mmCIF file with all atom_site columns, C-alpha atoms in Angstrom:
data_model
loop_
_atom_site.group_PDB
_atom_site.id
_atom_site.type_symbol
_atom_site.label_atom_id
_atom_site.label_alt_id
_atom_site.label_comp_id
_atom_site.label_asym_id
_atom_site.label_entity_id
_atom_site.label_seq_id
_atom_site.pdbx_PDB_ins_code
_atom_site.Cartn_x
_atom_site.Cartn_y
_atom_site.Cartn_z
_atom_site.occupancy
_atom_site.B_iso_or_equiv
_atom_site.pdbx_formal_charge
_atom_site.auth_seq_id
_atom_site.auth_comp_id
_atom_site.auth_asym_id
_atom_site.auth_atom_id
_atom_site.pdbx_PDB_model_num
ATOM 1   C CA . MET Y 1 1   ? 24.622 28.922  7.116   1.00 45.00 ? 1   MET Y CA 1
ATOM 2   C CA . GLN Y 1 2   ? 28.283 29.801  6.850   1.00 48.00 ? 2   GLN Y CA 1
ATOM 3   C CA . SER Y 1 3   ? 29.626 31.487  3.786   1.00 48.00 ? 3   SER Y CA 1
ATOM 4   C CA . GLY Y 1 4   ? 31.058 28.935  1.402   1.00 52.00 ? 4   GLY Y CA 1
ATOM 5   C CA . THR Y 1 5   ? 28.919 26.061  2.734   1.00 52.00 ? 5   THR Y CA 1
ATOM 6   C CA . ARG Y 1 6   ? 26.702 24.605  0.035   1.00 54.00 ? 6   ARG Y CA 1
ATOM 7   C CA . LEU Y 1 7   ? 23.872 22.192  0.456   1.00 55.00 ? 7   LEU Y CA 1
ATOM 8   C CA . SER Y 1 8   ? 23.639 19.483  -2.152  1.00 63.00 ? 8   SER Y CA 1
ATOM 9   C CA . SER Y 1 9   ? 21.042 20.381  -4.742  1.00 85.00 ? 9   SER Y CA 1
ATOM 10  C CA . GLN Y 1 10  ? 20.624 16.754  -5.859  1.00 89.00 ? 10  GLN Y CA 1
ATOM 11  C CA . PRO Y 1 11  ? 19.931 13.562  -3.934  1.00 95.00 ? 11  PRO Y CA 1
ATOM 12  C CA . LYS Y 1 12  ? 22.791 11.078  -3.810  1.00 96.00 ? 12  LYS Y CA 1
ATOM 13  C CA . VAL Y 1 13  ? 22.451 7.431   -4.821  1.00 97.00 ? 13  VAL Y CA 1
ATOM 14  C CA . SER Y 1 14  ? 24.439 4.630   -3.208  1.00 97.00 ? 14  SER Y CA 1
ATOM 15  C CA . TYR Y 1 15  ? 24.414 0.900   -3.864  1.00 97.00 ? 15  TYR Y CA 1
ATOM 16  C CA . ARG Y 1 16  ? 24.869 -1.959  -1.425  1.00 96.00 ? 16  ARG Y CA 1
ATOM 17  C CA . GLY Y 1 17  ? 24.265 -5.433  -2.767  1.00 96.00 ? 17  GLY Y CA 1
ATOM 18  C CA . SER Y 1 18  ? 20.747 -5.542  -4.174  1.00 96.00 ? 18  SER Y CA 1
ATOM 19  C CA . ASP Y 1 19  ? 19.678 -2.387  -2.305  1.00 97.00 ? 19  ASP Y CA 1
ATOM 20  C CA . VAL Y 1 20  ? 19.752 1.181   -3.585  1.00 98.00 ? 20  VAL Y CA 1
ATOM 21  C CA . ALA Y 1 21  ? 19.670 4.126   -1.169  1.00 98.00 ? 21  ALA Y CA 1
ATOM 22  C CA . VAL Y 1 22  ? 18.657 7.628   -2.237  1.00 98.00 ? 22  VAL Y CA 1
ATOM 23  C CA . THR Y 1 23  ? 19.620 10.346  0.254   1.00 97.00 ? 23  THR Y CA 1
ATOM 24  C CA . PHE Y 1 24  ? 18.842 14.058  0.323   1.00 96.00 ? 24  PHE Y CA 1
ATOM 25  C CA . GLN Y 1 25  ? 19.367 16.460  3.225   1.00 94.00 ? 25  GLN Y CA 1
ATOM 26  C CA . GLY Y 1 26  ? 19.468 13.694  5.825   1.00 94.00 ? 26  GLY Y CA 1
ATOM 27  C CA . LEU Y 1 27  ? 16.513 11.662  4.522   1.00 95.00 ? 27  LEU Y CA 1
ATOM 28  C CA . THR Y 1 28  ? 17.243 8.252   3.036   1.00 97.00 ? 28  THR Y CA 1
ATOM 29  C CA . TYR Y 1 29  ? 14.858 6.008   1.148   1.00 96.00 ? 29  TYR Y CA 1
ATOM 30  C CA . ARG Y 1 30  ? 15.727 2.522   -0.033  1.00 96.00 ? 30  ARG Y CA 1
ATOM 31  C CA . CYS Y 1 31  ? 14.481 0.286   -2.796  1.00 95.00 ? 31  CYS Y CA 1
ATOM 32  C CA . HIS Y 1 32  ? 15.523 -2.994  -4.369  1.00 96.00 ? 32  HIS Y CA 1
ATOM 33  C CA . ARG Y 1 33  ? 17.843 -2.778  -7.371  1.00 97.00 ? 33  ARG Y CA 1
ATOM 34  C CA . GLN Y 1 34  ? 15.155 -4.357  -9.602  1.00 96.00 ? 34  GLN Y CA 1
ATOM 35  C CA . HIS Y 1 35  ? 12.725 -1.548  -8.717  1.00 95.00 ? 35  HIS Y CA 1
ATOM 36  C CA . TYR Y 1 36  ? 15.461 1.020   -9.285  1.00 97.00 ? 36  TYR Y CA 1
ATOM 37  C CA . ASP Y 1 37  ? 16.236 -0.421  -12.738 1.00 97.00 ? 37  ASP Y CA 1
ATOM 38  C CA . LYS Y 1 38  ? 12.534 -0.564  -13.648 1.00 95.00 ? 38  LYS Y CA 1
ATOM 39  C CA . LEU Y 1 39  ? 11.999 3.030   -12.533 1.00 96.00 ? 39  LEU Y CA 1
ATOM 40  C CA . ARG Y 1 40  ? 15.036 4.141   -14.548 1.00 95.00 ? 40  ARG Y CA 1
ATOM 41  C CA . THR Y 1 41  ? 13.595 2.464   -17.654 1.00 94.00 ? 41  THR Y CA 1
ATOM 42  C CA . LEU Y 1 42  ? 10.161 4.050   -17.122 1.00 94.00 ? 42  LEU Y CA 1
ATOM 43  C CA . TYR Y 1 43  ? 11.780 7.442   -16.548 1.00 94.00 ? 43  TYR Y CA 1
ATOM 44  C CA . ASP Y 1 44  ? 13.887 7.178   -19.705 1.00 92.00 ? 44  ASP Y CA 1
ATOM 45  C CA . ARG Y 1 45  ? 10.743 6.412   -21.760 1.00 90.00 ? 45  ARG Y CA 1
ATOM 46  C CA . SER Y 1 46  ? 8.690  9.312   -20.426 1.00 88.00 ? 46  SER Y CA 1
ATOM 47  C CA . ASP Y 1 47  ? 8.660  13.058  -20.968 1.00 68.00 ? 47  ASP Y CA 1
ATOM 48  C CA . ARG Y 1 48  ? 10.280 14.239  -17.769 1.00 62.00 ? 48  ARG Y CA 1
ATOM 49  C CA . GLY Y 1 49  ? 10.690 17.991  -18.208 1.00 64.00 ? 49  GLY Y CA 1
ATOM 50  C CA . ASN Y 1 50  ? 13.503 19.544  -16.191 1.00 64.00 ? 50  ASN Y CA 1
ATOM 51  C CA . LYS Y 1 51  ? 13.601 17.164  -13.229 1.00 74.00 ? 51  LYS Y CA 1
ATOM 52  C CA . SER Y 1 52  ? 16.580 14.811  -13.008 1.00 90.00 ? 52  SER Y CA 1
ATOM 53  C CA . PHE Y 1 53  ? 16.038 11.082  -12.564 1.00 94.00 ? 53  PHE Y CA 1
ATOM 54  C CA . VAL Y 1 54  ? 17.521 11.079  -9.061  1.00 95.00 ? 54  VAL Y CA 1
ATOM 55  C CA . SER Y 1 55  ? 15.335 14.009  -7.942  1.00 94.00 ? 55  SER Y CA 1
ATOM 56  C CA . ALA Y 1 56  ? 12.231 12.391  -9.426  1.00 94.00 ? 56  ALA Y CA 1
ATOM 57  C CA . LEU Y 1 57  ? 13.137 9.074   -7.782  1.00 96.00 ? 57  LEU Y CA 1
ATOM 58  C CA . PHE Y 1 58  ? 13.611 10.714  -4.379  1.00 97.00 ? 58  PHE Y CA 1
ATOM 59  C CA . CYS Y 1 59  ? 10.199 12.435  -4.622  1.00 95.00 ? 59  CYS Y CA 1
ATOM 60  C CA . LEU Y 1 60  ? 8.524  9.186   -5.685  1.00 95.00 ? 60  LEU Y CA 1
ATOM 61  C CA . LEU Y 1 61  ? 10.074 7.144   -2.858  1.00 96.00 ? 61  LEU Y CA 1
ATOM 62  C CA . CYS Y 1 62  ? 9.232  9.871   -0.343  1.00 95.00 ? 62  CYS Y CA 1
ATOM 63  C CA . ARG Y 1 63  ? 5.577  9.932   -1.475  1.00 94.00 ? 63  ARG Y CA 1
ATOM 64  C CA . TYR Y 1 64  ? 5.082  6.177   -1.295  1.00 91.00 ? 64  TYR Y CA 1
ATOM 65  C CA . ASP Y 1 65  ? 6.962  5.926   2.009   1.00 91.00 ? 65  ASP Y CA 1
ATOM 66  C CA . MET Y 1 66  ? 4.619  8.556   3.429   1.00 89.00 ? 66  MET Y CA 1
ATOM 67  C CA . LEU Y 1 67  ? 1.698  6.253   2.675   1.00 85.00 ? 67  LEU Y CA 1
ATOM 68  C CA . GLN Y 1 68  ? 3.322  3.558   4.841   1.00 76.00 ? 68  GLN Y CA 1
ATOM 69  C CA . GLY Y 1 69  ? 1.918  0.625   2.911   1.00 62.00 ? 69  GLY Y CA 1
ATOM 70  C CA . ALA Y 1 70  ? -1.643 1.924   2.795   1.00 56.00 ? 70  ALA Y CA 1
ATOM 71  C CA . GLY Y 1 71  ? -2.637 -0.868  0.420   1.00 57.00 ? 71  GLY Y CA 1
ATOM 72  C CA . LEU Y 1 72  ? -2.207 1.038   -2.823  1.00 56.00 ? 72  LEU Y CA 1
ATOM 73  C CA . GLN Y 1 73  ? 0.158  -1.588  -4.252  1.00 57.00 ? 73  GLN Y CA 1
ATOM 74  C CA . SER Y 1 74  ? -2.391 -4.353  -4.838  1.00 63.00 ? 74  SER Y CA 1
ATOM 75  C CA . ALA Y 1 75  ? -2.499 -5.838  -8.309  1.00 72.00 ? 75  ALA Y CA 1
ATOM 76  C CA . ILE Y 1 76  ? -4.298 -8.540  -10.221 1.00 84.00 ? 76  ILE Y CA 1
ATOM 77  C CA . PRO Y 1 77  ? -2.280 -11.699 -10.954 1.00 89.00 ? 77  PRO Y CA 1
ATOM 78  C CA . GLY Y 1 78  ? -0.016 -11.716 -14.003 1.00 88.00 ? 78  GLY Y CA 1
ATOM 79  C CA . GLY Y 1 79  ? -2.170 -14.352 -15.680 1.00 93.00 ? 79  GLY Y CA 1
ATOM 80  C CA . VAL Y 1 80  ? -5.122 -11.964 -15.674 1.00 93.00 ? 80  VAL Y CA 1
ATOM 81  C CA . PHE Y 1 81  ? -3.007 -9.269  -17.344 1.00 91.00 ? 81  PHE Y CA 1
ATOM 82  C CA . ASP Y 1 82  ? -1.951 -11.842 -19.946 1.00 93.00 ? 82  ASP Y CA 1
ATOM 83  C CA . TRP Y 1 83  ? -5.594 -12.814 -20.582 1.00 96.00 ? 83  TRP Y CA 1
ATOM 84  C CA . LEU Y 1 84  ? -6.686 -9.168  -20.885 1.00 94.00 ? 84  LEU Y CA 1
ATOM 85  C CA . PHE Y 1 85  ? -3.931 -8.591  -23.422 1.00 94.00 ? 85  PHE Y CA 1
ATOM 86  C CA . ARG Y 1 86  ? -4.777 -11.712 -25.434 1.00 96.00 ? 86  ARG Y CA 1
ATOM 87  C CA . GLU Y 1 87  ? -8.525 -11.125 -25.449 1.00 97.00 ? 87  GLU Y CA 1
ATOM 88  C CA . PHE Y 1 88  ? -8.733 -7.325  -25.627 1.00 97.00 ? 88  PHE Y CA 1
ATOM 89  C CA . ARG Y 1 89  ? -5.219 -6.089  -26.485 1.00 96.00 ? 89  ARG Y CA 1
ATOM 90  C CA . CYS Y 1 90  ? -5.134 -4.104  -23.226 1.00 94.00 ? 90  CYS Y CA 1
ATOM 91  C CA . THR Y 1 91  ? -1.826 -2.286  -22.895 1.00 92.00 ? 91  THR Y CA 1
ATOM 92  C CA . MET Y 1 92  ? -2.698 0.270   -20.227 1.00 93.00 ? 92  MET Y CA 1
ATOM 93  C CA . GLU Y 1 93  ? -3.537 -0.057  -16.539 1.00 92.00 ? 93  GLU Y CA 1
ATOM 94  C CA . CYS Y 1 94  ? -6.122 2.167   -14.894 1.00 90.00 ? 94  CYS Y CA 1
ATOM 95  C CA . PHE Y 1 95  ? -4.938 1.741   -11.305 1.00 88.00 ? 95  PHE Y CA 1
ATOM 96  C CA . ALA Y 1 96  ? -1.188 1.315   -10.843 1.00 90.00 ? 96  ALA Y CA 1
ATOM 97  C CA . SER Y 1 97  ? 1.940  3.010   -9.596  1.00 90.00 ? 97  SER Y CA 1
ATOM 98  C CA . PRO Y 1 98  ? 5.442  3.196   -11.024 1.00 93.00 ? 98  PRO Y CA 1
ATOM 99  C CA . LEU Y 1 99  ? 6.384  0.535   -8.468  1.00 90.00 ? 99  LEU Y CA 1
ATOM 100 C CA . ASN Y 1 100 ? 3.804  -2.057  -9.510  1.00 89.00 ? 100 ASN Y CA 1
ATOM 101 C CA . SER Y 1 101 ? 2.821  -1.212  -13.090 1.00 90.00 ? 101 SER Y CA 1
ATOM 102 C CA . ARG Y 1 102 ? 2.985  -4.028  -15.596 1.00 89.00 ? 102 ARG Y CA 1
ATOM 103 C CA . TYR Y 1 103 ? 2.711  -1.871  -18.701 1.00 88.00 ? 103 TYR Y CA 1
ATOM 104 C CA . GLU Y 1 104 ? 4.530  1.286   -19.753 1.00 86.00 ? 104 GLU Y CA 1
ATOM 105 C CA . ARG Y 1 105 ? 1.228  3.155   -19.831 1.00 89.00 ? 105 ARG Y CA 1
ATOM 106 C CA . TYR Y 1 106 ? -0.774 3.411   -16.625 1.00 94.00 ? 106 TYR Y CA 1
ATOM 107 C CA . CYS Y 1 107 ? -2.778 5.799   -14.471 1.00 94.00 ? 107 CYS Y CA 1
ATOM 108 C CA . SER Y 1 108 ? -1.704 6.404   -10.897 1.00 93.00 ? 108 SER Y CA 1
ATOM 109 C CA . ALA Y 1 109 ? -3.032 8.284   -7.894  1.00 91.00 ? 109 ALA Y CA 1
ATOM 110 C CA . PHE Y 1 110 ? -0.189 10.828  -7.858  1.00 93.00 ? 110 PHE Y CA 1
ATOM 111 C CA . LEU Y 1 111 ? 0.450  12.453  -11.203 1.00 93.00 ? 111 LEU Y CA 1
ATOM 112 C CA . ASP Y 1 112 ? 2.771  15.048  -9.655  1.00 94.00 ? 112 ASP Y CA 1
ATOM 113 C CA . THR Y 1 113 ? 5.375  12.435  -8.667  1.00 94.00 ? 113 THR Y CA 1
ATOM 114 C CA . ASP Y 1 114 ? 4.489  9.601   -11.038 1.00 95.00 ? 114 ASP Y CA 1
ATOM 115 C CA . ALA Y 1 115 ? 4.302  11.439  -14.386 1.00 93.00 ? 115 ALA Y CA 1
ATOM 116 C CA . SER Y 1 116 ? 8.102  11.378  -14.615 1.00 93.00 ? 116 SER Y CA 1
ATOM 117 C CA . PHE Y 1 117 ? 7.781  7.588   -14.706 1.00 95.00 ? 117 PHE Y CA 1
ATOM 118 C CA . GLY Y 1 118 ? 5.053  7.381   -17.346 1.00 92.00 ? 118 GLY Y CA 1
ATOM 119 C CA . SER Y 1 119 ? 1.798  7.830   -15.438 1.00 94.00 ? 119 SER Y CA 1
ATOM 120 C CA . ALA Y 1 120 ? -0.977 9.367   -17.536 1.00 90.00 ? 120 ALA Y CA 1
#
């Protein structure tokens, strides 16, 4: 590395229509703007320590991209969640991810990347 050349220490976010791209050191991950907004809300509600939102988002997208759709995003229908809330006042999911959680409180498979977004 040449003297005076600095690598970016934070991922960069760019917007194009309804897509959001997060890029860091040549790797780019994309998500829909609705997912981005949801993740921002979850992040703002959680205890995130020292990690910035953009860094946490990049790590999360990298982790779930690595799984390549391994079927971890399945969920019960919304009507079932509504029934569970009405009948039992359930407000926490046992098996979710920041990408598919219905409630603010949930448990996910990857606490290291998902805790910044509210996973317990």
